[in-house]
Amino acid sequence: MLDPTTASRLQFALTTIVHIVFPVVSMGLAPFLVYFTWKEVRTGEAIYEQLRRFWVRIFAVSFVVGTVTGLVLEFEFGTNFAAFAATTGELFGGPLAVEGMMAFFLEATFLGIFVFGRERVSDRLYLLSSILVGLGTWLSAVWILVANSWMQTPRGFEVVMRNGNPIVTLVDPIAAYANPRFPWMFVHMQNAAVLSVALLMAGIAAYHIRSARTDDDRFWRATLKIALVALIITAPLQVLHGDAYARHISVTQPQKFAAMEAVWDTATYVPEYIVAFPTSLNDILNPRAKDIFGIGIPGGASWLASGGDAQAEIVGLNEFEGSPPVAIVFWSFRLMVAMGFWFMLLAFWGGYRWRTGELFEDGLLHRAFVWTSLLGFFAVETGWVVTEVGRQPWVVQGVMKTSAGVSPGLSSTEATLTLLGFVAVYTALLVVYVYVIRRIIRGGAPKIERAQREAPGSEVAADD
């Protein structure tokens, strides 16, 4: 049996890794659905109704599964991390409560109109429902990230003793809930969500174009073009913002930045290793191995930390109390960065082919889109690993260690058995989700029965 701390951390990591996929789908699809609905209402073109009907099915299924998996996370604060909840609940619970009462109910209420109300409400109310559903998904992200960003850079609180137990109390709401990490996390997360969905849309469209289903050809060509526009906007922004975000981390969480670069001893002119391995097999699992073979950019990590000074100093992990699992953070960060640059290259490649009129004829590009269609979600996962694992051993940076947040009465048997139960249930849930989404995708473009209203000059240029 695993010890309660390890089992609880694994269980929370598992539920988070599975859950995060569904909010990313919802947040990423939201602006597309608002656009499709606006164009459908404004022009009356059947292609936009098809786009809206196809993608709203995936949105609705993801919303349902995301709600189920998200509720479990809330319960785990009580079952596995009761000490954390008891200590920080007065401050940490506020954003979560607002998220449930405001954002979730806003999204859930108008989602009913958006999914089932097209023929029952006016165009204006229907368009408004799409906007409010999208607003609800993004507001959910606001409050979740407000809570999480406080764990990264805690502000506006003080710790008092009540009945012999430390309690975090809120003394400055603005400092606590508008702390310096929030805008970085929000922009990076929301842009990643749109980018991930754009890659998914492009991959599905490329798959159908390659399969030469001529009856849906116009639908998939329009899908690929819209996805590519989003990709061209979001992919470079993600790389640029990620660079600045890393610099912010080096200032506010130097321990996490040192783990991202695997820097143990404080040094200047630190290289940015692309790959790094111990030279001895005996040290292959030793994160403190001294003899390293690495390929890197001289001074690159110092340059990244300082914003342009290759001689800048990076404080090593040996200067801090405890350290995160360095290999996990180091490689997750590199995978995320590598995928980010690939997405940007893919966006420029697609844009170039569009400009030369070969967007729908480049088979290699289509295969690249298909193979990349899910990598956006994998990049989000690796980013969260860097964010959450990189903060260890702290659950609240510099305030409370993760081991101190575990429920005091939780036994090894209870923690291990519930972990195994979650693995079984979440695996089954993922299998069902993938089956349903696959059926929707293979079903192709929805068939439109009503008469199409043509609006001169407003047609999607799918055949350009």
GROMACS .gro file of N, CA, C and O in nm, residues 404-451:
model
  192
  404ALA      N    1   0.168   1.840   0.476
  404ALA     CA    2   0.092   1.891   0.590
  404ALA      C    3  -0.055   1.910   0.557
  404ALA      O    4  -0.137   1.929   0.647
  405GLY      N    5  -0.089   1.905   0.429
  405GLY     CA    6  -0.228   1.928   0.389
  405GLY      C    7  -0.313   1.803   0.379
  405GLY      O    8  -0.434   1.809   0.360
  406VAL      N    9  -0.248   1.686   0.390
  406VAL     CA   10  -0.321   1.558   0.375
  406VAL      C   11  -0.411   1.535   0.496
  406VAL      O   12  -0.377   1.572   0.609
  407SER      N   13  -0.525   1.473   0.473
  407SER     CA   14  -0.620   1.443   0.581
  407SER      C   15  -0.551   1.361   0.689
  407SER      O   16  -0.497   1.252   0.659
  408PRO      N   17  -0.554   1.405   0.815
  408PRO     CA   18  -0.478   1.335   0.920
  408PRO      C   19  -0.530   1.194   0.949
  408PRO      O   20  -0.453   1.107   0.986
  409GLY      N   21  -0.659   1.168   0.928
  409GLY     CA   22  -0.711   1.036   0.961
  409GLY      C   23  -0.711   0.939   0.844
  409GLY      O   24  -0.761   0.826   0.856
  410LEU      N   25  -0.653   0.979   0.732
  410LEU     CA   26  -0.657   0.894   0.612
  410LEU      C   27  -0.552   0.784   0.622
  410LEU      O   28  -0.434   0.811   0.645
  411SER      N   29  -0.596   0.659   0.605
  411SER     CA   30  -0.502   0.547   0.615
  411SER      C   31  -0.444   0.513   0.478
  411SER      O   32  -0.499   0.553   0.373
  412SER      N   33  -0.336   0.437   0.478
  412SER     CA   34  -0.274   0.394   0.352
  412SER      C   35  -0.371   0.309   0.269
  412SER      O   36  -0.380   0.323   0.147
  413THR      N   37  -0.444   0.221   0.337
  413THR     CA   38  -0.538   0.134   0.267
  413THR      C   39  -0.648   0.216   0.200
  413THR      O   40  -0.681   0.193   0.082
  414GLU      N   41  -0.705   0.310   0.274
  414GLU     CA   42  -0.813   0.394   0.216
  414GLU      C   43  -0.762   0.473   0.097
  414GLU      O   44  -0.828   0.479  -0.009
  415ALA      N   45  -0.646   0.534   0.113
  415ALA     CA   46  -0.594   0.617   0.005
  415ALA      C   47  -0.560   0.534  -0.119
  415ALA      O   48  -0.589   0.575  -0.232
  416THR      N   49  -0.502   0.418  -0.099
  416THR     CA   50  -0.462   0.334  -0.213
  416THR      C   51  -0.584   0.276  -0.284
  416THR      O   52  -0.591   0.274  -0.407
  417LEU      N   53  -0.682   0.228  -0.207
  417LEU     CA   54  -0.800   0.168  -0.269
  417LEU      C   55  -0.882   0.272  -0.346
  417LEU      O   56  -0.933   0.244  -0.455
  418THR      N   57  -0.895   0.392  -0.290
  418THR     CA   58  -0.969   0.495  -0.364
  418THR      C   59  -0.893   0.537  -0.490
  418THR      O   60  -0.954   0.567  -0.593
  419LEU      N   61  -0.759   0.537  -0.481
  419LEU     CA   62  -0.680   0.567  -0.601
  419LEU      C   63  -0.708   0.464  -0.711
  419LEU      O   64  -0.731   0.501  -0.827
  420LEU      N   65  -0.707   0.336  -0.674
  420LEU     CA   66  -0.734   0.231  -0.773
  420LEU      C   67  -0.876   0.244  -0.827
  420LEU      O   68  -0.902   0.222  -0.947
  421GLY      N   69  -0.969   0.278  -0.739
  421GLY     CA   70  -1.107   0.297  -0.785
  421GLY      C   71  -1.118   0.411  -0.885
  421GLY      O   72  -1.189   0.399  -0.987
  422PHE      N   73  -1.046   0.519  -0.859
  422PHE     CA   74  -1.050   0.633  -0.952
  422PHE      C   75  -0.988   0.595  -1.087
  422PHE      O   76  -1.037   0.638  -1.191
  423VAL      N   77  -0.881   0.517  -1.083
  423VAL     CA   78  -0.819   0.474  -1.209
  423VAL      C   79  -0.920   0.396  -1.292
  423VAL      O   80  -0.936   0.419  -1.414
  424ALA      N   81  -0.994   0.304  -1.228
  424ALA     CA   82  -1.090   0.222  -1.301
  424ALA      C   83  -1.206   0.307  -1.355
  424ALA      O   84  -1.242   0.297  -1.474
  425VAL      N   85  -1.262   0.392  -1.269
  425VAL     CA   86  -1.378   0.472  -1.311
  425VAL      C   87  -1.341   0.572  -1.419
  425VAL      O   88  -1.412   0.588  -1.520
  426TYR      N   89  -1.229   0.641  -1.401
  426TYR     CA   90  -1.190   0.742  -1.500
  426TYR      C   91  -1.150   0.679  -1.633
  426TYR      O   92  -1.171   0.738  -1.739
  427THR      N   93  -1.090   0.560  -1.629
  427THR     CA   94  -1.059   0.491  -1.754
  427THR      C   95  -1.188   0.458  -1.830
  427THR      O   96  -1.198   0.480  -1.951
  428ALA      N   97  -1.287   0.406  -1.756
  428ALA     CA   98  -1.415   0.375  -1.820
  428ALA      C   99  -1.481   0.501  -1.875
  428ALA      O  100  -1.536   0.502  -1.986
  429LEU      N  101  -1.472   0.609  -1.799
  429LEU     CA  102  -1.533   0.735  -1.843
  429LEU      C  103  -1.467   0.787  -1.970
  429LEU      O  104  -1.535   0.834  -2.063
  430LEU      N  105  -1.335   0.776  -1.975
  430LEU     CA  106  -1.263   0.822  -2.094
  430LEU      C  107  -1.298   0.737  -2.216
  430LEU      O  108  -1.311   0.790  -2.328
  431VAL      N  109  -1.312   0.607  -2.195
  431VAL     CA  110  -1.347   0.518  -2.306
  431VAL      C  111  -1.484   0.557  -2.364
  431VAL      O  112  -1.502   0.567  -2.486
  432VAL      N  113  -1.579   0.582  -2.276
  432VAL     CA  114  -1.713   0.623  -2.321
  432VAL      C  115  -1.707   0.757  -2.394
  432VAL      O  116  -1.769   0.776  -2.500
  433TYR      N  117  -1.632   0.851  -2.337
  433TYR     CA  118  -1.621   0.984  -2.398
  433TYR      C  119  -1.560   0.975  -2.538
  433TYR      O  120  -1.613   1.034  -2.634
  434VAL      N  121  -1.451   0.901  -2.550
  434VAL     CA  122  -1.385   0.889  -2.680
  434VAL      C  123  -1.479   0.820  -2.780
  434VAL      O  124  -1.486   0.860  -2.898
  435TYR      N  125  -1.554   0.721  -2.734
  435TYR     CA  126  -1.648   0.651  -2.823
  435TYR      C  127  -1.755   0.748  -2.877
  435TYR      O  128  -1.784   0.750  -2.998
  436VAL      N  129  -1.810   0.829  -2.788
  436VAL     CA  130  -1.915   0.923  -2.830
  436VAL      C  131  -1.859   1.030  -2.925
  436VAL      O  132  -1.919   1.059  -3.030
  437ILE      N  133  -1.745   1.087  -2.889
  437ILE     CA  134  -1.685   1.190  -2.974
  437ILE      C  135  -1.648   1.131  -3.111
  437ILE      O  136  -1.667   1.196  -3.215
  438ARG      N  137  -1.596   1.010  -3.111
  438ARG     CA  138  -1.559   0.945  -3.238
  438ARG      C  139  -1.682   0.926  -3.327
  438ARG      O  140  -1.675   0.945  -3.449
  439ARG      N  141  -1.793   0.890  -3.268
  439ARG     CA  142  -1.916   0.874  -3.346
  439ARG      C  143  -1.961   1.007  -3.406
  439ARG      O  144  -2.007   1.013  -3.520
  440ILE      N  145  -1.949   1.114  -3.327
  440ILE     CA  146  -1.987   1.245  -3.379
  440ILE      C  147  -1.897   1.284  -3.496
  440ILE      O  148  -1.945   1.333  -3.600
  441ILE      N  149  -1.766   1.263  -3.480
  441ILE     CA  150  -1.672   1.302  -3.585
  441ILE      C  151  -1.693   1.219  -3.711
  441ILE      O  152  -1.697   1.272  -3.822
  442ARG      N  153  -1.709   1.089  -3.695
  442ARG     CA  154  -1.727   1.003  -3.811
  442ARG      C  155  -1.862   1.026  -3.879
  442ARG      O  156  -1.880   0.995  -3.997
  443GLY      N  157  -1.957   1.081  -3.804
  443GLY     CA  158  -2.088   1.110  -3.862
  443GLY      C  159  -2.084   1.222  -3.965
  443GLY      O  160  -2.175   1.235  -4.048
  444GLY      N  161  -1.980   1.303  -3.957
  444GLY     CA  162  -1.962   1.409  -4.057
  444GLY      C  163  -2.052   1.528  -4.032
  444GLY      O  164  -2.109   1.545  -3.924
  445ALA      N  165  -2.065   1.612  -4.133
  445ALA     CA  166  -2.140   1.737  -4.122
  445ALA      C  167  -2.289   1.708  -4.104
  445ALA      O  168  -2.343   1.622  -4.172
  446PRO      N  169  -2.355   1.781  -4.013
  446PRO     CA  170  -2.500   1.763  -3.996
  446PRO      C  171  -2.576   1.800  -4.123
  446PRO      O  172  -2.536   1.891  -4.197
  447LYS      N  173  -2.683   1.729  -4.149
  447LYS     CA  174  -2.766   1.760  -4.266
  447LYS      C  175  -2.866   1.870  -4.230
  447LYS      O  176  -2.932   1.863  -4.129
  448ILE      N  177  -2.875   1.969  -4.315
  448ILE     CA  178  -2.962   2.083  -4.291
  448ILE      C  179  -3.085   2.070  -4.380
  448ILE      O  180  -3.074   2.058  -4.502
  449GLU      N  181  -3.204   2.075  -4.316
  449GLU     CA  182  -3.328   2.058  -4.391
  449GLU      C  183  -3.388   2.189  -4.436
  449GLU      O  184  -3.449   2.200  -4.539
  450ARG      N  185  -3.372   2.294  -4.351
  450ARG     CA  186  -3.441   2.419  -4.382
  450ARG      C  187  -3.377   2.488  -4.501
  450ARG      O  188  -3.261   2.465  -4.534
  451ALA      N  189  -3.452   2.578  -4.561
  451ALA     CA  190  -3.402   2.651  -4.677
  451ALA      C  191  -3.291   2.746  -4.636
  451ALA      O  192  -3.296   2.808  -4.531
   0.00000   0.00000   0.00000
